[in-house]
Amino acid sequence: MKFTLTAQDPLSKARAGQLTTDHGTIQTPIFMPVGTAGTVKAVHQHELRDDIKAQIILGNTYHLYLRPGLNVLEKAGGLHRFNGWDGPILTDSGGYQVYSLTDVRKIKEEGVTFRSHIDGSKHLFTPEGAMDIQRTIGGDIIMAFDECTPYPCEYNYARRSIEMTHRWLKRCCDRFDSTEPKYGYSQTLFPIVQGSVYKDLRVKSAEVIASFEREGNAIGGLSVGEPAEEMYAMTELVCDILPQQKPRYLMGVGTPVNILENIALGVDMFDCVMPTRNARNGMLFTKEGIINIRNEKWKDDFSPIEANSDLWADTQHTKAYLRHLMVAGEMLGAQLASLHNLHFYLWLVRQAREKIISGEFYDWKNVMVKKLGQRL
């Protein structure tokens, strides 16, 4: 993997770059649609490529490990061949899913034992196992196995947690460096900064993560319920420590406003289930603000879903029609809303990149943030 910085905004820490993998080149800042179980929900692969213009998608280690399972994925030749997506893929390590299974998991130094949400069967994820599983899934970028602490979180718990995450990272790197990719293309490993919302822990974790000198770095444990101001403060702190010349990935973030504010702090890569999950519930993110398409006010609004858009679905269909589909429980409603939201997110990061390159990002961001957060 190669990363090149191409522009820096003069009034903020926002930057534009280019990240090259064996499956293609990614222009940053970038948003990565989440394909939890080998699919971005309600969206075809050709729509991801041609309509949404996604450059990289996510696969979820926990879900893919349980179903379809590693045997199927290995026989297929990895996730790219299994799901028909020929662009770059990033896989998470399963740490976040295990964190969310609080009632059915146990964390020890060895790793995490948990019960499957599908059939209750018992499994163990170790740092070494997470590397082996992600080698088999075949992500271009794979993530270190860490513990994502909850919010709120006691200081001493967060301190012990980052120390274990750092020990686990050493084990991840040792296993990754002693094994080879399975499918004829290279893979790269990103470590993850943790530390909850404690400044000294975030600083310590960022310094330790940077010392491993991997090809990129991630920031985890945010967007888990803390106020946005805390998220921004921790992100800024960490971005000032992580190396300038390597990509920075803020995991699981977030709203369009969150994305713009974190780009301004120096983040290059984002992912979140919000555009698709909220779409299925009728929430649309638009250039003028947020729409709940289920509301009565859209019942006879025959204007396009988004008039000033290059997405066919946005200009072909009306708000009234989309509302009808959602209220009637028609599958097409979830499909159109998911297409729209993902297209909007990718448009937003492309615009951010253009404004960084032209030197206009800071003022544009401040105007957009006011618009994007308002309810229409």
Coordinates of C-alpha atoms in Angstrom, one line a residue:
M1 CA 0.0 0.0 0.0
K2 CA 1.2 3.5 -0.8
F3 CA -0.1 6.8 0.5
T4 CA 0.7 10.2 -1.0
L5 CA -0.4 13.6 0.4
T6 CA -1.4 15.8 -2.5
A7 CA -2.8 19.0 -0.8
Q8 CA -3.2 20.6 2.6
D9 CA -6.0 23.1 3.5
P10 CA -4.4 26.5 4.6
L11 CA -6.9 27.2 7.3
S12 CA -7.4 23.8 8.9
K13 CA -5.6 20.4 9.2
A14 CA -7.7 18.9 6.3
R15 CA -5.7 17.1 3.7
A16 CA -6.2 15.4 0.4
G17 CA -4.3 12.3 -0.5
Q18 CA -4.1 9.2 -2.6
L19 CA -4.0 5.7 -1.2
T20 CA -3.0 2.9 -3.6
T21 CA -3.8 -0.8 -3.1
D22 CA -3.5 -3.8 -5.4
H23 CA -7.3 -3.6 -6.0
G24 CA -7.2 0.1 -7.0
T25 CA -6.5 3.7 -6.0
I26 CA -8.5 5.6 -3.3
Q27 CA -8.8 9.4 -3.3
T28 CA -8.9 10.8 0.2
P29 CA -10.8 12.0 2.2
I30 CA -13.0 8.9 1.7
F31 CA -16.1 7.4 3.1
M32 CA -16.3 3.6 3.0
P33 CA -19.8 2.0 2.8
V34 CA -20.2 -0.8 5.3
G35 CA -20.8 -4.3 3.8
T36 CA -21.3 -6.2 7.1
A37 CA -22.0 -9.7 5.9
G38 CA -20.4 -9.4 2.4
T39 CA -23.1 -7.0 1.1
V40 CA -23.8 -3.3 1.5
K41 CA -27.5 -3.7 2.5
A42 CA -30.0 -3.1 -0.3
V43 CA -27.3 -2.0 -2.8
H44 CA -26.0 -3.9 -5.8
Q45 CA -22.2 -4.0 -6.5
H46 CA -22.6 -2.2 -9.8
E47 CA -24.6 0.5 -8.1
L48 CA -21.8 0.9 -5.6
R49 CA -19.3 1.3 -8.4
D50 CA -21.3 3.3 -11.0
D51 CA -23.9 5.3 -9.1
I52 CA -22.5 5.7 -5.6
K53 CA -18.9 5.9 -6.9
A54 CA -17.6 4.0 -3.9
Q55 CA -13.8 3.5 -4.0
I56 CA -13.5 1.0 -1.1
I57 CA -16.0 -1.0 1.1
L58 CA -15.9 -2.7 4.4
G59 CA -16.3 -6.4 5.3
N60 CA -17.0 -7.5 8.9
T61 CA -14.8 -10.1 10.4
Y62 CA -17.1 -11.3 13.1
H63 CA -20.1 -11.7 10.8
L64 CA -18.2 -13.3 7.9
Y65 CA -16.4 -15.7 10.2
L66 CA -19.7 -17.0 11.5
R67 CA -21.5 -16.9 8.2
P68 CA -20.7 -18.0 5.4
G69 CA -17.6 -19.2 7.3
L70 CA -13.9 -19.3 6.4
N71 CA -14.1 -22.5 4.5
V72 CA -16.6 -21.0 2.0
L73 CA -14.6 -17.8 1.7
E74 CA -11.3 -19.6 1.1
K75 CA -12.9 -21.9 -1.5
A76 CA -14.3 -18.8 -3.3
G77 CA -10.8 -17.2 -3.4
G78 CA -11.5 -14.6 -0.8
L79 CA -14.3 -12.0 -0.3
H80 CA -13.6 -10.1 -3.5
R81 CA -14.4 -13.1 -5.6
F82 CA -17.2 -14.2 -3.3
N83 CA -19.2 -11.0 -3.5
G84 CA -18.1 -9.7 -6.9
W85 CA -16.6 -6.4 -5.7
D86 CA -13.3 -5.8 -7.5
G87 CA -12.2 -2.7 -5.7
P88 CA -10.4 -2.4 -2.4
I89 CA -11.9 -3.9 0.8
L90 CA -11.1 -3.1 4.4
T91 CA -11.9 -5.7 7.1
D92 CA -12.4 -4.8 10.7
S93 CA -11.0 -7.2 13.3
G94 CA -14.2 -8.2 15.1
G95 CA -13.2 -6.2 18.2
Y96 CA -16.2 -3.8 17.9
Q97 CA -18.8 -6.6 17.5
V98 CA -17.3 -8.5 20.4
Y99 CA -17.5 -5.3 22.4
S100 CA -21.2 -4.9 21.6
L101 CA -21.9 -8.5 22.8
T102 CA -21.5 -7.5 26.4
D103 CA -23.8 -10.2 27.8
V104 CA -22.2 -13.1 25.9
R105 CA -18.5 -12.4 25.9
K106 CA -15.5 -12.6 28.3
I107 CA -12.3 -10.7 27.8
K108 CA -9.0 -12.2 29.0
E109 CA -5.3 -11.7 28.1
E110 CA -5.5 -14.6 25.7
G111 CA -8.3 -13.1 23.7
V112 CA -12.1 -12.9 23.8
T113 CA -14.5 -15.8 24.2
F114 CA -18.0 -15.1 22.9
R115 CA -21.2 -16.9 21.9
S116 CA -22.6 -16.6 18.4
H117 CA -25.7 -14.4 18.0
I118 CA -26.8 -16.9 15.4
D119 CA -26.8 -20.3 17.2
G120 CA -25.2 -19.6 20.7
S121 CA -22.0 -21.6 19.8
K122 CA -18.9 -20.6 21.7
H123 CA -15.8 -19.1 19.9
L124 CA -12.5 -17.6 20.8
F125 CA -11.0 -14.6 19.0
T126 CA -7.3 -14.0 19.7
P127 CA -5.0 -11.4 18.2
E128 CA -3.3 -14.2 16.2
G129 CA -6.7 -15.6 15.2
A130 CA -8.0 -12.2 14.0
M131 CA -4.9 -11.9 11.7
D132 CA -5.5 -15.4 10.3
I133 CA -9.2 -14.9 9.8
Q134 CA -8.6 -11.6 8.0
R135 CA -5.9 -13.2 5.8
T136 CA -8.5 -15.7 4.8
I137 CA -11.3 -13.1 4.2
G138 CA -8.8 -11.3 2.0
G139 CA -9.1 -7.6 2.9
D140 CA -6.6 -5.2 1.3
I141 CA -6.5 -3.4 4.6
I142 CA -7.0 -5.4 7.8
M143 CA -7.4 -4.1 11.4
A144 CA -5.5 -5.0 14.6
F145 CA -7.5 -6.8 17.3
D146 CA -8.3 -4.4 20.1
E147 CA -10.8 -3.7 22.9
C148 CA -13.2 -1.0 22.2
T149 CA -14.1 0.5 25.6
P150 CA -17.7 1.7 26.3
Y151 CA -18.8 5.2 27.1
P152 CA -18.8 6.2 29.9
C153 CA -15.8 4.2 31.1
E154 CA -13.8 4.4 34.3
Y155 CA -10.3 5.8 34.0
N156 CA -8.6 2.7 35.4
Y157 CA -10.6 0.4 33.2
A158 CA -9.6 2.5 30.1
R159 CA -5.9 2.4 31.2
R160 CA -5.8 -1.3 31.6
S161 CA -7.7 -1.7 28.3
I162 CA -5.2 0.3 26.2
E163 CA -2.3 -1.6 27.8
M164 CA -3.9 -4.9 26.8
T165 CA -4.7 -3.5 23.3
H166 CA -1.0 -2.5 22.9
R167 CA 0.1 -6.0 24.0
W168 CA -2.4 -7.5 21.6
L169 CA -1.1 -5.2 18.8
K170 CA 2.4 -6.7 19.3
R171 CA 0.9 -10.2 18.9
C172 CA -1.1 -9.0 15.8
C173 CA 2.1 -7.6 14.2
D174 CA 4.2 -10.7 14.9
R175 CA 1.5 -13.0 13.4
F176 CA 0.9 -10.7 10.4
D177 CA 4.6 -10.3 9.7
S178 CA 5.2 -14.1 9.9
T179 CA 2.4 -15.0 7.5
E180 CA 1.6 -14.4 3.8
P181 CA -1.5 -13.2 2.0
K182 CA -3.5 -16.1 0.4
Y183 CA -4.8 -14.8 -2.9
G184 CA -1.8 -13.2 -4.7
Y185 CA -2.3 -9.6 -3.7
S186 CA -0.8 -7.7 -0.8
Q187 CA -2.5 -6.8 2.5
T188 CA -1.6 -4.1 5.1
L189 CA -2.3 -3.9 8.8
F190 CA -3.6 -0.8 10.6
P191 CA -3.2 -0.5 14.4
I192 CA -6.0 1.2 16.4
V193 CA -5.6 4.0 19.0
Q194 CA -7.9 3.6 22.1
G195 CA -8.1 5.4 25.4
S196 CA -11.8 6.5 25.8
V197 CA -12.1 10.3 26.4
Y198 CA -9.0 10.6 28.6
K199 CA -6.4 12.9 27.1
D200 CA -3.3 11.3 28.7
L201 CA -4.5 7.8 27.7
R202 CA -5.2 8.9 24.1
V203 CA -1.7 10.6 23.9
K204 CA 0.0 7.4 25.3
S205 CA -1.9 5.1 22.9
A206 CA -1.3 7.3 19.9
E207 CA 2.5 7.4 20.7
V208 CA 2.6 3.6 21.1
I209 CA 0.6 3.0 17.9
A210 CA 2.8 5.4 15.9
S211 CA 5.9 3.6 17.2
F212 CA 4.9 0.4 15.5
E213 CA 5.4 2.2 12.1
R214 CA 2.7 0.4 10.2
E215 CA 1.5 1.8 6.8
G216 CA -1.6 3.4 8.3
N217 CA -3.3 4.1 11.6
A218 CA -6.8 4.0 13.0
I219 CA -8.6 5.8 15.8
G220 CA -11.2 3.7 17.6
G221 CA -13.5 3.9 20.6
L222 CA -15.2 7.1 19.5
S223 CA -18.8 7.6 18.3
V224 CA -19.9 5.2 21.1
G225 CA -22.1 7.7 22.9
E226 CA -19.8 10.5 23.9
P227 CA -20.7 14.1 23.1
A228 CA -19.5 15.3 19.7
E229 CA -17.1 17.8 21.4
E230 CA -15.3 15.0 23.2
M231 CA -15.0 13.1 19.9
Y232 CA -13.5 16.1 18.2
A233 CA -11.1 16.9 21.1
M234 CA -9.8 13.3 21.1
T235 CA -9.5 13.2 17.3
E236 CA -7.5 16.4 17.2
L237 CA -5.2 15.2 20.0
V238 CA -4.5 11.9 18.2
C239 CA -4.1 13.4 14.7
D240 CA -1.4 15.8 16.0
I241 CA 0.6 12.7 17.1
L242 CA 0.0 10.2 14.4
P243 CA 2.5 10.5 11.5
Q244 CA 1.6 13.1 8.8
Q245 CA 2.6 10.9 5.9
K246 CA 0.3 8.0 6.7
P247 CA -3.5 7.7 6.3
R248 CA -5.7 8.1 9.4
Y249 CA -8.9 6.2 9.7
L250 CA -11.6 7.3 12.2
M251 CA -13.7 4.2 12.8
G252 CA -17.5 4.2 12.9
V253 CA -18.0 7.9 12.3
G254 CA -20.5 9.3 11.6
T255 CA -23.0 12.0 10.6
P256 CA -22.2 14.3 7.6
V257 CA -21.4 17.0 10.1
N258 CA -19.1 14.7 12.1
I259 CA -17.3 13.7 8.9
L260 CA -16.7 17.3 7.8
E261 CA -15.5 18.4 11.3
N262 CA -13.1 15.4 11.5
I263 CA -11.7 16.0 8.0
A264 CA -10.9 19.5 9.3
L265 CA -8.9 17.8 12.1
G266 CA -6.8 15.7 9.7
V267 CA -8.8 12.4 9.3
D268 CA -8.6 10.7 5.9
M269 CA -10.9 7.7 6.1
F270 CA -14.4 7.1 7.5
D271 CA -17.0 4.3 7.7
C272 CA -20.4 4.1 9.3
V273 CA -23.6 2.1 9.0
M274 CA -25.6 5.3 9.5
P275 CA -26.4 6.1 5.8
T276 CA -27.8 2.7 5.1
R277 CA -29.4 2.0 8.5
N278 CA -31.0 5.4 8.7
A279 CA -32.2 5.1 5.1
R280 CA -34.1 1.9 6.0
N281 CA -35.9 3.9 8.7
G282 CA -36.7 6.8 6.3
M283 CA -34.0 9.3 7.2
L284 CA -32.4 11.0 4.2
F285 CA -29.3 13.2 4.3
T286 CA -29.5 15.9 1.7
K287 CA -27.5 19.0 0.7
E288 CA -30.0 21.2 2.5
G289 CA -30.4 19.1 5.6
I290 CA -32.1 16.0 7.1
I291 CA -35.5 14.7 5.9
N292 CA -37.7 12.1 7.6
I293 CA -39.4 10.9 4.4
R294 CA -42.1 9.2 6.4
N295 CA -43.5 12.5 7.6
E296 CA -46.9 13.6 6.4
K297 CA -45.5 16.8 4.8
W298 CA -43.9 14.8 2.0
K299 CA -47.1 12.9 1.1
D300 CA -47.9 15.1 -2.0
D301 CA -44.5 16.7 -2.6
F302 CA -43.8 15.8 -6.2
S303 CA -40.4 17.4 -6.3
P304 CA -37.4 15.1 -7.0
I305 CA -35.7 13.3 -4.0
E306 CA -32.8 15.6 -4.6
A307 CA -33.0 17.9 -7.7
N308 CA -29.4 19.0 -7.9
S309 CA -27.9 15.4 -8.1
D310 CA -26.3 13.2 -10.7
L311 CA -27.9 10.1 -9.2
W312 CA -30.6 8.8 -11.5
A313 CA -32.8 7.7 -8.7
D314 CA -32.7 11.1 -7.1
T315 CA -34.0 12.9 -10.1
Q316 CA -36.3 10.2 -11.5
H317 CA -38.3 9.7 -8.3
T318 CA -40.2 12.1 -6.1
K319 CA -40.3 12.6 -2.4
A320 CA -44.0 11.6 -2.5
Y321 CA -43.3 8.3 -4.3
L322 CA -40.4 7.4 -1.9
R323 CA -42.6 8.2 1.1
H324 CA -45.3 5.9 -0.3
L325 CA -42.8 3.1 -0.7
M326 CA -41.5 3.5 2.8
V327 CA -45.0 3.7 4.4
A328 CA -46.1 0.7 2.4
G329 CA -43.1 -1.3 3.4
E330 CA -42.0 -1.9 -0.2
M331 CA -38.4 -3.1 -0.5
L332 CA -37.7 -0.5 -3.2
G333 CA -38.1 2.2 -0.6
A334 CA -35.1 1.0 1.4
Q335 CA -33.1 0.5 -1.8
L336 CA -33.7 4.0 -3.1
A337 CA -33.1 5.6 0.3
S338 CA -29.9 3.6 0.7
L339 CA -28.7 4.6 -2.7
H340 CA -29.4 8.2 -2.1
N341 CA -27.7 8.4 1.3
L342 CA -24.6 6.6 0.2
H343 CA -24.4 8.7 -3.0
F344 CA -24.7 11.8 -0.8
Y345 CA -21.9 10.7 1.6
L346 CA -19.5 10.0 -1.3
W347 CA -20.5 13.3 -3.0
L348 CA -19.7 15.1 0.3
V349 CA -16.2 13.7 0.7
R350 CA -15.5 14.3 -3.0
Q351 CA -16.5 17.9 -2.5
A352 CA -14.4 18.2 0.6
R353 CA -11.4 16.9 -1.4
E354 CA -12.0 19.4 -4.2
K355 CA -12.3 22.3 -1.7
I356 CA -9.1 21.2 0.1
I357 CA -7.2 21.2 -3.2
S358 CA -8.6 24.6 -4.2
G359 CA -7.8 26.0 -0.7
E360 CA -11.5 26.8 0.1
F361 CA -12.3 23.9 2.4
Y362 CA -12.5 25.8 5.8
D363 CA -15.1 28.4 4.7
W364 CA -17.1 25.8 2.7
K365 CA -17.1 23.4 5.6
N366 CA -18.5 26.1 8.0
V367 CA -21.3 26.9 5.6
M368 CA -22.1 23.2 5.0
V369 CA -22.1 22.2 8.7
K370 CA -24.9 24.7 9.4
K371 CA -27.0 23.3 6.5
L372 CA -26.4 19.6 7.0
G373 CA -27.4 19.5 10.7
Q374 CA -30.8 21.1 10.2
R375 CA -34.1 19.1 10.0
L376 CA -36.3 19.9 7.0

